[in-house]
PDB file of C-alpha atoms in Angstrom:
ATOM      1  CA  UNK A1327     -49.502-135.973 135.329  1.00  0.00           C
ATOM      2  CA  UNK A1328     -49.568-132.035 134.629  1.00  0.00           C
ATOM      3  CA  UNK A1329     -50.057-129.703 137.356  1.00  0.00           C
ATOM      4  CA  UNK A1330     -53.938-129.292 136.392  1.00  0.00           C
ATOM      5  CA  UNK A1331     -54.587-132.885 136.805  1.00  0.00           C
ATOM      6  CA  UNK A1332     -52.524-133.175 140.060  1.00  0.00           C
ATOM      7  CA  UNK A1333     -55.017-129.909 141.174  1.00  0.00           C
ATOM      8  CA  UNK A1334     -57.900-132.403 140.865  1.00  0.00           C
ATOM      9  CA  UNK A1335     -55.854-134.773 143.826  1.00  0.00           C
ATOM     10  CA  UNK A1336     -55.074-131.945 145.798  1.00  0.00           C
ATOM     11  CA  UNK A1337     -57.745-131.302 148.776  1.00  0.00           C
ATOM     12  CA  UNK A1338     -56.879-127.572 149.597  1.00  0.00           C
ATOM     13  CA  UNK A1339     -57.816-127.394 145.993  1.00  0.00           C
ATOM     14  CA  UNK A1340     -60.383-128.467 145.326  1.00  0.00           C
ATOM     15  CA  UNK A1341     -61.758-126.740 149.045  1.00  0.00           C
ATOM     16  CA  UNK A1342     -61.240-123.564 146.746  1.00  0.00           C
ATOM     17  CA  UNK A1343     -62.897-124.640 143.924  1.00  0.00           C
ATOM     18  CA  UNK A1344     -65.872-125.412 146.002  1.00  0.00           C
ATOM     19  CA  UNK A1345     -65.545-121.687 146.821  1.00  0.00           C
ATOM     20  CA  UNK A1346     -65.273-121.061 143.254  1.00  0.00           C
ATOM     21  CA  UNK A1347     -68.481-122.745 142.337  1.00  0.00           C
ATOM     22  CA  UNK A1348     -70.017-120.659 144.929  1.00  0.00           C
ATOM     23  CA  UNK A1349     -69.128-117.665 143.745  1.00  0.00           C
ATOM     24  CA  UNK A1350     -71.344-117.760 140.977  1.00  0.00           C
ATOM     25  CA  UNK A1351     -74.788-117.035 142.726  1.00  0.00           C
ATOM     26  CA  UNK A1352     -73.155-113.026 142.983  1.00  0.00           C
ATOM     27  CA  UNK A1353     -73.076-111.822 139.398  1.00  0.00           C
ATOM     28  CA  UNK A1354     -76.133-110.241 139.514  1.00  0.00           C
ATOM     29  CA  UNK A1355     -74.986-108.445 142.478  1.00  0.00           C
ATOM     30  CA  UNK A1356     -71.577-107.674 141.708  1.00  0.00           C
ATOM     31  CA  UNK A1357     -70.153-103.937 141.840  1.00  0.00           C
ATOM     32  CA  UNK A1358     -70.483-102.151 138.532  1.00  0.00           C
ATOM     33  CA  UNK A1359     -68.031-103.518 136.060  1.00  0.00           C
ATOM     34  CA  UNK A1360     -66.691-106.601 138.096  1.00  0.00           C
ATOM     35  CA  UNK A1361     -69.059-108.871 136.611  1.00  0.00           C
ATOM     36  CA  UNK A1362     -66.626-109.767 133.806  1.00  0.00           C
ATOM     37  CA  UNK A1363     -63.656-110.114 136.552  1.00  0.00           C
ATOM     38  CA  UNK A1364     -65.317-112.660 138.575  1.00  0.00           C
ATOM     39  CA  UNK A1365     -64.281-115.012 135.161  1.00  0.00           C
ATOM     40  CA  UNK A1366     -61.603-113.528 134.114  1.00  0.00           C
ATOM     41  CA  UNK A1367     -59.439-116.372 136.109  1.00  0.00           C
ATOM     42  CA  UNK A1368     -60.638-119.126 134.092  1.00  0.00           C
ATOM     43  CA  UNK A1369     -60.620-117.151 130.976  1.00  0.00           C
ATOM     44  CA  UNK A1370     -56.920-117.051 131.342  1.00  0.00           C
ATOM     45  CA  UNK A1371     -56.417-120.451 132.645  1.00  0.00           C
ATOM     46  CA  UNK A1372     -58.061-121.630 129.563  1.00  0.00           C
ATOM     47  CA  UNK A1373     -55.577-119.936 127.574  1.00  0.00           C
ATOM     48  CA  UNK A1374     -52.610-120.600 129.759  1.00  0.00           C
ATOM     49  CA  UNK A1375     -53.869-124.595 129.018  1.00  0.00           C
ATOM     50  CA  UNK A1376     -53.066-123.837 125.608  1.00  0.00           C
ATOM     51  CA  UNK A1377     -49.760-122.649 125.919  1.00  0.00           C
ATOM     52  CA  UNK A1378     -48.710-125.363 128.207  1.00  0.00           C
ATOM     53  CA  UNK A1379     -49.391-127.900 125.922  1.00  0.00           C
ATOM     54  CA  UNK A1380     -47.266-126.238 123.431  1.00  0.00           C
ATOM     55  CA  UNK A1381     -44.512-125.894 125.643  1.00  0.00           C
ATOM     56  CA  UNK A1382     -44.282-122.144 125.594  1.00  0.00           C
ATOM     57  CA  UNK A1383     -44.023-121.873 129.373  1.00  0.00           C
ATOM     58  CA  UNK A1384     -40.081-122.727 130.452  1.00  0.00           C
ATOM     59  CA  UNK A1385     -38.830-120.560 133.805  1.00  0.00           C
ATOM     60  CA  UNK A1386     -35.290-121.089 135.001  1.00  0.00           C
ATOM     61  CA  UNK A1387     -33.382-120.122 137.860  1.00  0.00           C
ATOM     62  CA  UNK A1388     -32.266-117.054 137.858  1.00  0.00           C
ATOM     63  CA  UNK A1389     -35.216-115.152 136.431  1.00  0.00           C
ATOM     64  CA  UNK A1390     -36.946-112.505 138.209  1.00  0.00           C
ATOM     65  CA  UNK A1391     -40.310-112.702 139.578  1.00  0.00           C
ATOM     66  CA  UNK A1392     -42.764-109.869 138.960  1.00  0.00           C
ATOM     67  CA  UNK A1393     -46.197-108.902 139.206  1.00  0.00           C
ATOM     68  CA  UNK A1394     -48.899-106.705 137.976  1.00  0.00           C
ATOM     69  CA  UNK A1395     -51.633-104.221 139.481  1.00  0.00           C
ATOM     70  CA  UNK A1396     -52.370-104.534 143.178  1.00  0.00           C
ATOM     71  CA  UNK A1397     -52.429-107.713 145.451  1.00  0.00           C
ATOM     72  CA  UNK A1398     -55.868-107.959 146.279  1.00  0.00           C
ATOM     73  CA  UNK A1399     -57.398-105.104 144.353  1.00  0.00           C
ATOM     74  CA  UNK A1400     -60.783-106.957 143.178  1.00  0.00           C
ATOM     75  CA  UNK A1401     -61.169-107.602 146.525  1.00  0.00           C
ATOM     76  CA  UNK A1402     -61.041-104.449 148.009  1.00  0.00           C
ATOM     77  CA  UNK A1403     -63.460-102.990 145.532  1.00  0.00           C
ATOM     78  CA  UNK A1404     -66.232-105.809 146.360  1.00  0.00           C
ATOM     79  CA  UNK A1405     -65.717-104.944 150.079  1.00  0.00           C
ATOM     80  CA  UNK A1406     -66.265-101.789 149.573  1.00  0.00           C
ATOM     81  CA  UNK A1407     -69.650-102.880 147.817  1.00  0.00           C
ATOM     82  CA  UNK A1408     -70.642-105.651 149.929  1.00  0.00           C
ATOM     83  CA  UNK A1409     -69.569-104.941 152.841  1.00  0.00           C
ATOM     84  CA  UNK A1410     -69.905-101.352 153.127  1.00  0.00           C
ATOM     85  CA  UNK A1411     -72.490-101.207 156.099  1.00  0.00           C
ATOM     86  CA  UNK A1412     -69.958-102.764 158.178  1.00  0.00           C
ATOM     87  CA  UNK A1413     -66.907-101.064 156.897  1.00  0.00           C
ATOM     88  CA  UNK A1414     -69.102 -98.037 158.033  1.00  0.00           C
ATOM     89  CA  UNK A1415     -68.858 -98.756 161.884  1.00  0.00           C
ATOM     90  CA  UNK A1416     -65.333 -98.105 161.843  1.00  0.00           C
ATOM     91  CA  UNK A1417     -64.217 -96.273 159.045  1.00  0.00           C
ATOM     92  CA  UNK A1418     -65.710 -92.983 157.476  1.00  0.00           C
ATOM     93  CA  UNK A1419     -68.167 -93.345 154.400  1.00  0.00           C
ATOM     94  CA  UNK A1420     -65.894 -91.010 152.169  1.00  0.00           C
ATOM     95  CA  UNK A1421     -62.986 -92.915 153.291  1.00  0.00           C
ATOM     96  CA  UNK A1422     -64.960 -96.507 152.090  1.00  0.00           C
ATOM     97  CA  UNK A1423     -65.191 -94.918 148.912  1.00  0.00           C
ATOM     98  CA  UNK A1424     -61.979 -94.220 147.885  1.00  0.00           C
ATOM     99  CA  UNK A1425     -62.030 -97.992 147.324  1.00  0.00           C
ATOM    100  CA  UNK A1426     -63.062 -96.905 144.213  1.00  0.00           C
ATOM    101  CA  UNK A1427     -60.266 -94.350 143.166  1.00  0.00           C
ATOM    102  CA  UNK A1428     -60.231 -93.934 139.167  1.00  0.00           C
ATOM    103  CA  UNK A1429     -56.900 -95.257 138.550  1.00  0.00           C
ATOM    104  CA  UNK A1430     -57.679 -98.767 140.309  1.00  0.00           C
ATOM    105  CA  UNK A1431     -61.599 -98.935 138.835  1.00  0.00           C
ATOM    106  CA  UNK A1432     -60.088 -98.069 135.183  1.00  0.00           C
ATOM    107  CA  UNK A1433     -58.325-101.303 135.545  1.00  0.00           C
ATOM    108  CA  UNK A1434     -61.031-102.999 136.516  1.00  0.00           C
ATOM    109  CA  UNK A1435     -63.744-102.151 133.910  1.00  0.00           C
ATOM    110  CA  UNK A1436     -65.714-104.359 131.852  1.00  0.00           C
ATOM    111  CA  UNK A1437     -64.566-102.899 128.545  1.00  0.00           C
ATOM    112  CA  UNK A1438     -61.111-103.225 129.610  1.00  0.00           C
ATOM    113  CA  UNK A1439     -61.361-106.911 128.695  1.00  0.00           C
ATOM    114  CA  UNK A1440     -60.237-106.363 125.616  1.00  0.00           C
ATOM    115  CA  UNK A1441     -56.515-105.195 126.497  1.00  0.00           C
ATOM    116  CA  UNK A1442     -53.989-107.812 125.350  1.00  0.00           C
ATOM    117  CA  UNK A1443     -52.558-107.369 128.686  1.00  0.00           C
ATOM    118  CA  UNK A1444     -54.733-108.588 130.287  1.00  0.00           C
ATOM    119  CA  UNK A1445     -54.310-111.727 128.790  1.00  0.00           C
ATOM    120  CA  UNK A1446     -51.222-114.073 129.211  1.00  0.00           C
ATOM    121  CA  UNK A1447     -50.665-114.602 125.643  1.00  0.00           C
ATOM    122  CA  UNK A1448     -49.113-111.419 125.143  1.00  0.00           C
ATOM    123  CA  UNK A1449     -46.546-111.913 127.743  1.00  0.00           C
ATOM    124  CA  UNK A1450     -45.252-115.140 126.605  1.00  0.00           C
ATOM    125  CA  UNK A1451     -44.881-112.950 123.328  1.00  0.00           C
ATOM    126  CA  UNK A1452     -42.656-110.924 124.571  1.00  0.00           C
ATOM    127  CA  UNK A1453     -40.025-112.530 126.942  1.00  0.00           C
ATOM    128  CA  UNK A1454     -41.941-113.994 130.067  1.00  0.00           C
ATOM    129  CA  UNK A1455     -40.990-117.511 130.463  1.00  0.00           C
ATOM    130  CA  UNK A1456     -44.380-118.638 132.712  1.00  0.00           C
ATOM    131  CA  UNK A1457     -47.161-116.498 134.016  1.00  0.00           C
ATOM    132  CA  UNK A1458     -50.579-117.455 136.001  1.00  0.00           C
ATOM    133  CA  UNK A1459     -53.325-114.876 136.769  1.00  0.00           C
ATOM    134  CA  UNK A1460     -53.800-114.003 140.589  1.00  0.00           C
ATOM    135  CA  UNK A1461     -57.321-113.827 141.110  1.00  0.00           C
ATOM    136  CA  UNK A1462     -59.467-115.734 143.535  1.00  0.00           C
ATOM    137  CA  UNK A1463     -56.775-116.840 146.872  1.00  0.00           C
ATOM    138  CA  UNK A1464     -55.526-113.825 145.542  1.00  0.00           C
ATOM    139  CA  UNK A1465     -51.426-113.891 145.566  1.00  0.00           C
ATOM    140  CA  UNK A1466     -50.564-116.407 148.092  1.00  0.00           C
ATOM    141  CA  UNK A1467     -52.497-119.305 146.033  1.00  0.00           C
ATOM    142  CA  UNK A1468     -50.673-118.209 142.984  1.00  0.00           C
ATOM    143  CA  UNK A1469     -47.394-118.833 144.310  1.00  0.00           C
ATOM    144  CA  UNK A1470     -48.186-122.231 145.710  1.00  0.00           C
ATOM    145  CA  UNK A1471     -48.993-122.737 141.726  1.00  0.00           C
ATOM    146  CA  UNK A1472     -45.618-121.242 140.893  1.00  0.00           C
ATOM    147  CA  UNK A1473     -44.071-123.330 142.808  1.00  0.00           C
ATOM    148  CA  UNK A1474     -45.929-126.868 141.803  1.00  0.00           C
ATOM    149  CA  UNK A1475     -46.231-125.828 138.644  1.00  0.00           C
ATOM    150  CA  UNK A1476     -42.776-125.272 137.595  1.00  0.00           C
ATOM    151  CA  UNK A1477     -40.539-127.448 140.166  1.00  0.00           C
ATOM    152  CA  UNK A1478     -38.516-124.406 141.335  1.00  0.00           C
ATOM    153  CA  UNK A1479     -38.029-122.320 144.514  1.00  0.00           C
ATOM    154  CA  UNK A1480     -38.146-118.722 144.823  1.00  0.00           C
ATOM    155  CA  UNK A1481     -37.382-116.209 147.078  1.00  0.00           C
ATOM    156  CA  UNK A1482     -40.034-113.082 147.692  1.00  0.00           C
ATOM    157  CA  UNK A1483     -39.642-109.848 149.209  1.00  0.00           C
ATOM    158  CA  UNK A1484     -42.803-109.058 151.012  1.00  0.00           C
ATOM    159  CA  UNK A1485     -41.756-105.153 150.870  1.00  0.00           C
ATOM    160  CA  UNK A1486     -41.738-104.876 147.023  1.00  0.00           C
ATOM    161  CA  UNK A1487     -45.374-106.590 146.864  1.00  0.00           C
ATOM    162  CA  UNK A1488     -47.413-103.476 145.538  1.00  0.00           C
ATOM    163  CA  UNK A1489     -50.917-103.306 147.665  1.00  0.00           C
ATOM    164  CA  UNK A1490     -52.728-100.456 148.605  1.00  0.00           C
ATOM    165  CA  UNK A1491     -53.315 -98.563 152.213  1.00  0.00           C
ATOM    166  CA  UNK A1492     -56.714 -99.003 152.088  1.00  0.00           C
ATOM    167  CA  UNK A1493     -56.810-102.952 151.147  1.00  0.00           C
ATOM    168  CA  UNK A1494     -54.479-103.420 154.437  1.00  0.00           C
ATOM    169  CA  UNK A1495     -56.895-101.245 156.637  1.00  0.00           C
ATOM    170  CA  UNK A1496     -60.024-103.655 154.946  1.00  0.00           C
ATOM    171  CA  UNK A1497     -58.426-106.534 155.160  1.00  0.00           C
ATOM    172  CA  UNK A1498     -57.169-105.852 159.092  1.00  0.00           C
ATOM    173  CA  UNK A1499     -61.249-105.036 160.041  1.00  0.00           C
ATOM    174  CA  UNK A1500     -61.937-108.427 158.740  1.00  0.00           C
ATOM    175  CA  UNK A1501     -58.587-110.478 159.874  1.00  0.00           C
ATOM    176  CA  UNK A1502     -57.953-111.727 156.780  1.00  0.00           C
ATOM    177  CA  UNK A1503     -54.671-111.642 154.950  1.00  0.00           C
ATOM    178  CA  UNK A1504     -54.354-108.843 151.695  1.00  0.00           C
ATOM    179  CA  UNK A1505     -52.324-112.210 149.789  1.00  0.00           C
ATOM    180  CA  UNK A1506     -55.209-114.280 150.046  1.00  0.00           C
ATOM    181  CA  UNK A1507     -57.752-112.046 148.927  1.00  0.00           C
ATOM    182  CA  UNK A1508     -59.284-111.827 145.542  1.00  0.00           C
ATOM    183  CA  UNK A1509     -56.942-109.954 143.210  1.00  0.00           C
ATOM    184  CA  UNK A1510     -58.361-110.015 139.943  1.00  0.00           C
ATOM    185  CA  UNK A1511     -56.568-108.672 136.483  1.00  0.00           C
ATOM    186  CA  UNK A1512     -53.477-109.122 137.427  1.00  0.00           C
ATOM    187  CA  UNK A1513     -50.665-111.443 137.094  1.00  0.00           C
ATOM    188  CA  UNK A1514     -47.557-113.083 138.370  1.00  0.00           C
ATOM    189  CA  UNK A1515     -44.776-113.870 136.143  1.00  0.00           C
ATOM    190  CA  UNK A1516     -41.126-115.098 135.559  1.00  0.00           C
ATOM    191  CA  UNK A1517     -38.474-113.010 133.046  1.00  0.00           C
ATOM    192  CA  UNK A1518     -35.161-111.721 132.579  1.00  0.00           C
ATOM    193  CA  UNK A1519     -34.344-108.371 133.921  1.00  0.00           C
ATOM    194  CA  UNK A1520     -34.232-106.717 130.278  1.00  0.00           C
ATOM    195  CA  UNK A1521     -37.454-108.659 128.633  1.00  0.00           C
ATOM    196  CA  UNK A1522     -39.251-106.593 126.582  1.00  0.00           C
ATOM    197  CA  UNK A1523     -42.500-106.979 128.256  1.00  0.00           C
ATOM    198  CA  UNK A1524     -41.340-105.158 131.069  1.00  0.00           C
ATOM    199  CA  UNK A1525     -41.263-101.810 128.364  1.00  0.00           C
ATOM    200  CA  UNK A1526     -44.350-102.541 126.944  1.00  0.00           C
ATOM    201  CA  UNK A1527     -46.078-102.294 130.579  1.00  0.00           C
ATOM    202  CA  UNK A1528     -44.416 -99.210 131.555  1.00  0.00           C
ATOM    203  CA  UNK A1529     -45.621 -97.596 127.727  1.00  0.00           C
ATOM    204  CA  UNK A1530     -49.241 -99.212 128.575  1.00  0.00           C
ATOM    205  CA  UNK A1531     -49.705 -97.718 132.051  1.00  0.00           C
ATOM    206  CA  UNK A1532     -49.966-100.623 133.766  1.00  0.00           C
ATOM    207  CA  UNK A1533     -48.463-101.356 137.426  1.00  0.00           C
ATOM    208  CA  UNK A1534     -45.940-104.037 137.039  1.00  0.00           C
ATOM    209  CA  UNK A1535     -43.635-104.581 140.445  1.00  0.00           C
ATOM    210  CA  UNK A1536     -40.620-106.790 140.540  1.00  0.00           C
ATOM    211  CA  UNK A1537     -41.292-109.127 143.361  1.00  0.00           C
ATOM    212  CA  UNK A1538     -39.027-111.477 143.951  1.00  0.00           C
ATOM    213  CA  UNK A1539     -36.734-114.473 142.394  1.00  0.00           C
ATOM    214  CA  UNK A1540     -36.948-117.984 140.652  1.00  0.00           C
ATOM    215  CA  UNK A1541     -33.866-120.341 142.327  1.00  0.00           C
ATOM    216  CA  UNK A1542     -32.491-123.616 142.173  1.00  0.00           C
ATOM    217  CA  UNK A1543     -33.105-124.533 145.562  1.00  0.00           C
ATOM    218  CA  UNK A1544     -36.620-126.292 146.398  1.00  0.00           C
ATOM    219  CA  UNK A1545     -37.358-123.481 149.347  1.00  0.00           C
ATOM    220  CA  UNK A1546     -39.982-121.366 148.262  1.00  0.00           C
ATOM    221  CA  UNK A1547     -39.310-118.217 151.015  1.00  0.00           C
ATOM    222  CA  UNK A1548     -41.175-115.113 151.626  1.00  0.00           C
ATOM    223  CA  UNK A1549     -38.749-112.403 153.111  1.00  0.00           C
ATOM    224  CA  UNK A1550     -39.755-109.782 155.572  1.00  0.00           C
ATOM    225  CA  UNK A1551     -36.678-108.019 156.143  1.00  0.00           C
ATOM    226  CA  UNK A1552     -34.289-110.319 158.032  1.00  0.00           C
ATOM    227  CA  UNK A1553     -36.944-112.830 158.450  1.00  0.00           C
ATOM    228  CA  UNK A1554     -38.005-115.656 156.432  1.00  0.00           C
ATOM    229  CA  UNK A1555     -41.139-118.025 156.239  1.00  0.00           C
ATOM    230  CA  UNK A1556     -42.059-121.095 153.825  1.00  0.00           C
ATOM    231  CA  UNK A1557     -45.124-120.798 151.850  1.00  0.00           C
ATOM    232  CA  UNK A1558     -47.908-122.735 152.669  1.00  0.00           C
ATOM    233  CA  UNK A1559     -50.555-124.750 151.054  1.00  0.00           C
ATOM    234  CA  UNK A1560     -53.545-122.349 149.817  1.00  0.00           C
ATOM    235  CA  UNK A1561     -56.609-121.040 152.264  1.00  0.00           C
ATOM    236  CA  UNK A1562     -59.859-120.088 150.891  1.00  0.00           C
ATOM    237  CA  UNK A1563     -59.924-116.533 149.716  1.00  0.00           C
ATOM    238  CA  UNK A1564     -60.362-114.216 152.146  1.00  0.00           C
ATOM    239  CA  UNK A1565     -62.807-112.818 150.437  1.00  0.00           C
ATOM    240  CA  UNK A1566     -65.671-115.781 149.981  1.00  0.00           C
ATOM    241  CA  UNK A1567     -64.904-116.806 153.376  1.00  0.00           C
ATOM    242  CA  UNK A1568     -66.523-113.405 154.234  1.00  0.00           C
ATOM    243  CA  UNK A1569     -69.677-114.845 152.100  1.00  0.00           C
ATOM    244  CA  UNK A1570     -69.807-117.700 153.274  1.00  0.00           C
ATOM    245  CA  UNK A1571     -70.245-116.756 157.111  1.00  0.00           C
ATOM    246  CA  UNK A1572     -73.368-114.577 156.106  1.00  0.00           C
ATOM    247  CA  UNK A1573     -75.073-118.275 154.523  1.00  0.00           C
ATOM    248  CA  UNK A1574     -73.465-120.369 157.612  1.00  0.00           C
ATOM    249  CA  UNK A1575     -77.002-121.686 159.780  1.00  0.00           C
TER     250      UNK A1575
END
């Protein structure tokens, strides 16, 4: 049994899935140029399928852990959309706005979809040895994948986790936490040190942050400084919990 058929068994899963199906009804009302990102997961998973089945996804211990773009950058910018009114009580329009800085929306564009990087083909092609998108439960549902999907522990360091100020000021107004919020166009993936991925992001332009560790040992550890804390089984995004209060009776 694969880790996509053991999803199907797996009750925080499929709690977010019924969040998933959910999020549909908000195309139509999505920011400009998110409508393509609120697919863009199972794009790639339908890809990543692919690969799987042709064995083209092998970590080990040893490799390092990175990731791409922001933790919880689609998020942020559908906060800032949705939820402006309410941002508004406590935090300055202009200030809401800069959700929308040009280096974070260029990322996030419709046209963008195109990129090669943004799909996990081109990864495997050059030296990453597994890779799932971190989209909707945003980072912290992505490593409970990492971990069923490929047996092994890992160790993260919370400090090298690339987010922005403002996500950590949205995400505090609402109590929710910036890992489990809706990421989007991004991804979190295992290779050596020197792979040559890691060159082609850097001559692309796009964000890529070293993040943690792959290990032998079954712990899978997120490390605040001194401290240490096991992962736990995936919440609902942050995000469509937000939604799903305004529908509640």
């Amino acid at each position: 049994m694969n880790y996509r058929e053991k999803q199907k068994k797996d009750p925080a899963e499929k709690k977010i899935r019924k969040l998933s199906a959910f999020r549909k009804r908000y195309p139509d009302t999505a920011a400009e140029g998110l409508v393509p990102e609120l697919f863009w997961e199972e794009q790639c998973d339908s890809c990543l399928e692919e690969l799987s089945e042709k064995g083209q996804l092998m970590p080990a211990p040893g490799q390092e852990l990175f990731m791409t773009g922001w933790v919880g950058a689609a998020g942020t910018l559908l906060l800032a959309d949705w939820k402006k009114e309410q941002l508004c009580t406590r935090f300055p329009a202009a200030f809401v706005h800069t959700a929308w800085d040009r280096e974070v929306f260029d990322n996030y564009r419709g046209n963008d979809s195109g990129n090669p990087y943004f799909q996990p083909a081109a990864f495997l092609a050059q030296g990453a040895s597994w890779i799932a998108p971190v989209g909707e439960g945003g980072l912290m549902k992505t490593l409970y994948r990492l971990g069923k999907e490929t047996g092994l522990g890992f160790r993260i360091n919370s400090r090298r986790v690339p987010i922005r100020q403002i996500t950590i000021e949205f995400t505090e107004f609402f109590r929710v936490h910036p890992w489990e919020l809706f990421t989007g166009r991004s991804f979190l993936f295992a290779a050596e040190h020197d792979a040559p991925i890691l060159r082609s992001l850097e001559q692309q332009g796009i964000l890529c942050s070293k993040v943690g560790v792959l290990t032998k040992e079954k712990q899978k550890l997120i490390c605040h400084g001194q401290e240490e804390s096991n992962i736990n089984r995936p919440e609902p995004d942050g995000l469509l919990t937000l939604l799903m209060e305004e529908i509640q009776p």
